Coordinates of C-alpha atoms in Angstrom, one line a residue:
X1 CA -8.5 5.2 13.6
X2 CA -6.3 3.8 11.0
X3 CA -5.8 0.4 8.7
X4 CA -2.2 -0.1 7.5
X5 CA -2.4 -3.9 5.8
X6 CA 1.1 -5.3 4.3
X7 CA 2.7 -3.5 7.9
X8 CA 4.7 -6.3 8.7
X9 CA 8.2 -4.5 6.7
X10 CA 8.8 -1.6 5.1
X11 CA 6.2 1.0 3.5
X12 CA 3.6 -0.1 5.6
X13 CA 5.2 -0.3 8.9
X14 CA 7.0 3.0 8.9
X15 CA 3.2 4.5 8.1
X16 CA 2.0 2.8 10.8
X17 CA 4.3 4.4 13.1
X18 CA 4.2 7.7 11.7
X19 CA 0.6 7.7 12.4
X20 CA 0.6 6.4 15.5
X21 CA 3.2 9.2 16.8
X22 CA 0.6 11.4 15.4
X23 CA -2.1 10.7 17.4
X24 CA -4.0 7.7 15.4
X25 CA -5.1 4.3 16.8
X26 CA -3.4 1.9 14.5
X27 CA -4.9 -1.6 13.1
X28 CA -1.5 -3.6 11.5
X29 CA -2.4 -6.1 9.2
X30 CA -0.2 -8.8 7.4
X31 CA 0.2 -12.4 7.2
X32 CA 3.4 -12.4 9.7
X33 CA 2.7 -12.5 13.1
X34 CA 5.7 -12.5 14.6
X35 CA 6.5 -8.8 12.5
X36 CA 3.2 -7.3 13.6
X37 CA 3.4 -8.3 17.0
X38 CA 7.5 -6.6 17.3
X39 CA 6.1 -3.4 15.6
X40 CA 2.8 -3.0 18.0
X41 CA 5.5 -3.4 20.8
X42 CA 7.7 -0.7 19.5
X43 CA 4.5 1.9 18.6
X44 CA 3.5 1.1 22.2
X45 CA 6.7 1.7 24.0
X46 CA 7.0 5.2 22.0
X47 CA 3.2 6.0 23.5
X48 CA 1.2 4.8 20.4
X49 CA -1.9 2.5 20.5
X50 CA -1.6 -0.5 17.9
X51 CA -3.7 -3.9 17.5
X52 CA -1.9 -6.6 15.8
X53 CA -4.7 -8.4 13.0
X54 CA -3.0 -11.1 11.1
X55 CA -4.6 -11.8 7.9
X56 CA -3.9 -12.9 4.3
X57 CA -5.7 -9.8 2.4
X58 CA -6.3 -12.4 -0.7
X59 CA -8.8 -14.0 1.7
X60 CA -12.1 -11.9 2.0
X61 CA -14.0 -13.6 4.6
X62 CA -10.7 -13.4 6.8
X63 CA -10.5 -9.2 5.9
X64 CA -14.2 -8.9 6.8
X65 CA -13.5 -10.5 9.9
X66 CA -10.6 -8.5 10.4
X67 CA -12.4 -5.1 9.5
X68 CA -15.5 -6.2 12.1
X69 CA -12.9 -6.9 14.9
X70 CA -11.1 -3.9 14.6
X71 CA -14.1 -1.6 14.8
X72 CA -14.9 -3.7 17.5
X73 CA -11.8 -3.1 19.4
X74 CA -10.8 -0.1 18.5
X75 CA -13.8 1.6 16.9
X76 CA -14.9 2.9 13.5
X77 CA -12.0 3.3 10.8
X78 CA -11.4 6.6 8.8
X79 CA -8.2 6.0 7.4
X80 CA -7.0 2.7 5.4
X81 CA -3.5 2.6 3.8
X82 CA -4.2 0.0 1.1
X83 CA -0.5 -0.7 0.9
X84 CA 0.0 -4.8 0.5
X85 CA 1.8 -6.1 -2.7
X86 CA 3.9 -8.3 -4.0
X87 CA 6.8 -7.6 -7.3
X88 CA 7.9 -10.4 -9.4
X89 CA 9.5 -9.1 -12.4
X90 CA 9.9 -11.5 -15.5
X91 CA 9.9 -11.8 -19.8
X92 CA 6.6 -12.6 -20.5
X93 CA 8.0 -15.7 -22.6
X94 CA 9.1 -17.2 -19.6
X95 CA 5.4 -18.3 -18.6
X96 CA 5.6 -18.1 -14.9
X97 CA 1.9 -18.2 -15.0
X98 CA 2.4 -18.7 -11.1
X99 CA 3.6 -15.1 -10.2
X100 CA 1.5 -13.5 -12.5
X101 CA -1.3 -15.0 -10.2
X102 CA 0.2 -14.3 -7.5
X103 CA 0.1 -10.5 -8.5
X104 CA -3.1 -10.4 -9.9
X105 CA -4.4 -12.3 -6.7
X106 CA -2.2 -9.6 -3.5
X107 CA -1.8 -6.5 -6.1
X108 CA -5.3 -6.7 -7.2
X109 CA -7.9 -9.1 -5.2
X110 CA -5.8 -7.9 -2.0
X111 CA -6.5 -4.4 -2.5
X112 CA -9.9 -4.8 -3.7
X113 CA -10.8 -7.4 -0.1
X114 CA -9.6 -4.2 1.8
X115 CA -11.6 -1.6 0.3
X116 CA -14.8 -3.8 0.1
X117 CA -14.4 -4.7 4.2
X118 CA -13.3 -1.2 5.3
X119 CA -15.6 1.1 3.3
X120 CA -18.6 0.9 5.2
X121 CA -16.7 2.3 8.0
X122 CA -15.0 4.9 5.9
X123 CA -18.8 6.5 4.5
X124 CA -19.8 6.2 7.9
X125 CA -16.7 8.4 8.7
X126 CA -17.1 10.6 6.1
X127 CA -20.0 12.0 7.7
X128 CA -18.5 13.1 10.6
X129 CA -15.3 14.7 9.1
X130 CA -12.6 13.4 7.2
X131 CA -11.9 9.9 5.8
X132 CA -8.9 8.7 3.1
X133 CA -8.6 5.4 1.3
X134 CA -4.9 5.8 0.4
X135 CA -3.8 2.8 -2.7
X136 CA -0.2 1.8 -3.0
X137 CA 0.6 2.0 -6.7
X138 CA 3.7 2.7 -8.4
X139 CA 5.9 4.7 -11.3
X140 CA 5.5 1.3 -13.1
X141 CA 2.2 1.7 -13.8
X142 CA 2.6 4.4 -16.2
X143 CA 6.5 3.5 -17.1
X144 CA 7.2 1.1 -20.0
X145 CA 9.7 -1.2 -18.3
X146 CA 10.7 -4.4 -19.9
X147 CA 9.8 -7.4 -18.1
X148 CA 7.7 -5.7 -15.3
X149 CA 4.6 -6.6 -17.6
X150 CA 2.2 -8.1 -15.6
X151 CA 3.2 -6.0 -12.1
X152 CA 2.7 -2.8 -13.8
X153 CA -0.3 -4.2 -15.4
X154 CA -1.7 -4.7 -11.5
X155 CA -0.3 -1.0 -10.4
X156 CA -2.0 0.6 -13.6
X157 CA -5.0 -1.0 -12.1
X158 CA -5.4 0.2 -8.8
X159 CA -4.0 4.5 -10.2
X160 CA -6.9 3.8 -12.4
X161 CA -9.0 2.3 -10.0
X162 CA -8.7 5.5 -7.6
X163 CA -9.3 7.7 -10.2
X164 CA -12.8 6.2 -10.9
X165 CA -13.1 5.4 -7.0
X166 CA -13.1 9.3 -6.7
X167 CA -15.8 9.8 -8.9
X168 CA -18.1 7.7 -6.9
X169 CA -16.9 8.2 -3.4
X170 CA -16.1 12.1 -3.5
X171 CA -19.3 13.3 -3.2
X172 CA -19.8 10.7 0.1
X173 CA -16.4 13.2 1.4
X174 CA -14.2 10.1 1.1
X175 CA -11.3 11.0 -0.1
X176 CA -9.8 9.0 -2.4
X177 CA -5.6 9.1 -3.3
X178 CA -2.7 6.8 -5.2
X179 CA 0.7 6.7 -4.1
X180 CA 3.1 5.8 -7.0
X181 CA 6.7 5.9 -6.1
X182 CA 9.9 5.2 -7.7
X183 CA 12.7 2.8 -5.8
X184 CA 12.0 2.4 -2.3
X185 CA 14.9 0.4 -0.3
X186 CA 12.5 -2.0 1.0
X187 CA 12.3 -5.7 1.1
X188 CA 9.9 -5.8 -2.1
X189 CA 13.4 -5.9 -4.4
X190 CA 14.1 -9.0 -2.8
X191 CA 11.2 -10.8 -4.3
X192 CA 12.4 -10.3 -7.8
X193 CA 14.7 -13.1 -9.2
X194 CA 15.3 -11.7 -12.8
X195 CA 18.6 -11.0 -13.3
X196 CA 18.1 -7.8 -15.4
X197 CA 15.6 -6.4 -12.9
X198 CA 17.5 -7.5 -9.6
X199 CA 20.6 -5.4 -11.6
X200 CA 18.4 -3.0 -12.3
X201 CA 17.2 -2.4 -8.9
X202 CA 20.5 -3.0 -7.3
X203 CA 22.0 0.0 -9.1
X204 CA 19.7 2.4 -8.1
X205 CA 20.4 1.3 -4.9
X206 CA 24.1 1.4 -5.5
X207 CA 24.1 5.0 -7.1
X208 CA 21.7 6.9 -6.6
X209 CA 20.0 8.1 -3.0
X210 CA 16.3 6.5 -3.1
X211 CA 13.5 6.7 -1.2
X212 CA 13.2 5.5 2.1
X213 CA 9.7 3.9 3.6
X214 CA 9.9 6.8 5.9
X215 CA 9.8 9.0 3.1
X216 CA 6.0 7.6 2.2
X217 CA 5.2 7.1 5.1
X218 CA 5.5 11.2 5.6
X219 CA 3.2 11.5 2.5
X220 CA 0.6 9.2 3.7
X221 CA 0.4 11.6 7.1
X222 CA 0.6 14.8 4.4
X223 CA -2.8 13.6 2.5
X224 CA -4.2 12.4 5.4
X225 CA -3.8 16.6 7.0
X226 CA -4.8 18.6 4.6
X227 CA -8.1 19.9 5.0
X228 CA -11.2 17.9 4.6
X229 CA -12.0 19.7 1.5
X230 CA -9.1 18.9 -0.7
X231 CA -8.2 15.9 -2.0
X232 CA -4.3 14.9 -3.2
X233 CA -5.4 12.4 -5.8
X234 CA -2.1 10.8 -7.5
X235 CA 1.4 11.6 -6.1
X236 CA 4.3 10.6 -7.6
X237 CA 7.4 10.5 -5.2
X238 CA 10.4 9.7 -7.0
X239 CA 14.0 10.3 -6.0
X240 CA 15.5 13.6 -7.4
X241 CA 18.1 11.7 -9.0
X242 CA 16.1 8.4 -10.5
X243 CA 15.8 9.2 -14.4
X244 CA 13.7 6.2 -14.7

């Protein structure tokens, strides 16, 4: 039984189909309705079984509530793709104080809701064979990248985070992983409103063959295989041609 939250686009709902067409039961989460509810109809006209949850992950009574109806519907959880997250790139002069919030609140608290509802289910898994907690980071969070301060700052977080996470939650057999990749033709590029970034990212685009969610989406299903004693603690998935 799997969690996939920010499913509604991109990354997360390309995993949640890729694990559905392997076998899993999938819980979508995400604030938009509408996108959950078209992606639950396509995993379930391919053969899949999904539940559409909507939730803001910032609030944590609402994930609680989510993470208690979802073991209620579709029983206990031993897989969560911690995947929701939000990039606004700016200079650090500019003072948007407001979308540094914003990060710190979805890239951080976000993250942190989901693994404080879902991880009594995933020790309660472990004990019965495997379970993954599988963070969205990202190449920013160990590239220096001008004006992606405060968004790197919340991705060096959470590949720090999982690091220490494994220390504790290893020994319980959860396995613990970070997923940092490089450009990604998703919608999250079209959150950022610097010019130097949006060029940035729009190049990459432009010239080089990136990633593509499927392409994550793959890895996510790869760490969640292997067997239950091994562990693939920090990938980084860049495309072969992104020097940066």
């Amino acid at each position: 039984m799997a969690v996939v939250s920010g499913a509604s686009s991109g990354i997360g709902a390309a995993t949640a189909q890729r694990l559905a067409r392997l076998g899993a039961k999938v819980a979508v989460l995400a604030r938009r309705k509408d996108r959950l509810d078209a992606l639950v109809h396509t995993i379930e006209a391919a053969g899949g079984t999904a539940v559409t949850v909507p939730v803001d992950v910032t609030d944590r009574a609402a994930v609680q509530a989510a993470a208690d109806e979802i073991a209620e519907r579709l029983g206990p959880v031993d897989l969560v793709f911690n995947n929701a997250g939000v990039q606004l790139i700016s200079a650090i002069e500019d003072l948007k104080v407001d979308d540094w919030q914003r990060q710190i609140d979805l890239n951080i608290g976000g993250v942190m809701n989901v693994i404080a509802a879902f991880l009594p289910q995933l020790t309660a898994a472990a004990a019965d064979g495997p379970a993954d907690l599988i963070n969205t980071s990202s190449i920013a969070a160990t590239r220096i990248l001008e004006k992606f301060s405060i968004y790197s700052g919340t991705k060096a977080y959470i590949s720090h985070l999982t690091r220490l996470l494994r220390v504790e939650l290893g020994p319980k057999n959860v396995r613990v992983s970070a997923i940092e990749p490089g450009m990604v033709d998703t919608e999250l590029p079209d959150h950022v409103t610097d010019a130097d970034a949006t060029a940035l990212m729009a190049g990459l685009i432009r010239d080089i063959d990136v990633l593509q969610s499927d392409d994550i989406a793959e890895t996510v299903a790869f760490i969640a295989s292997v067997p239950p004693h091994v562990n693939l603690t920090e990938i980084t998935i860049l495309p072969t041609a992104q020097a940066v």
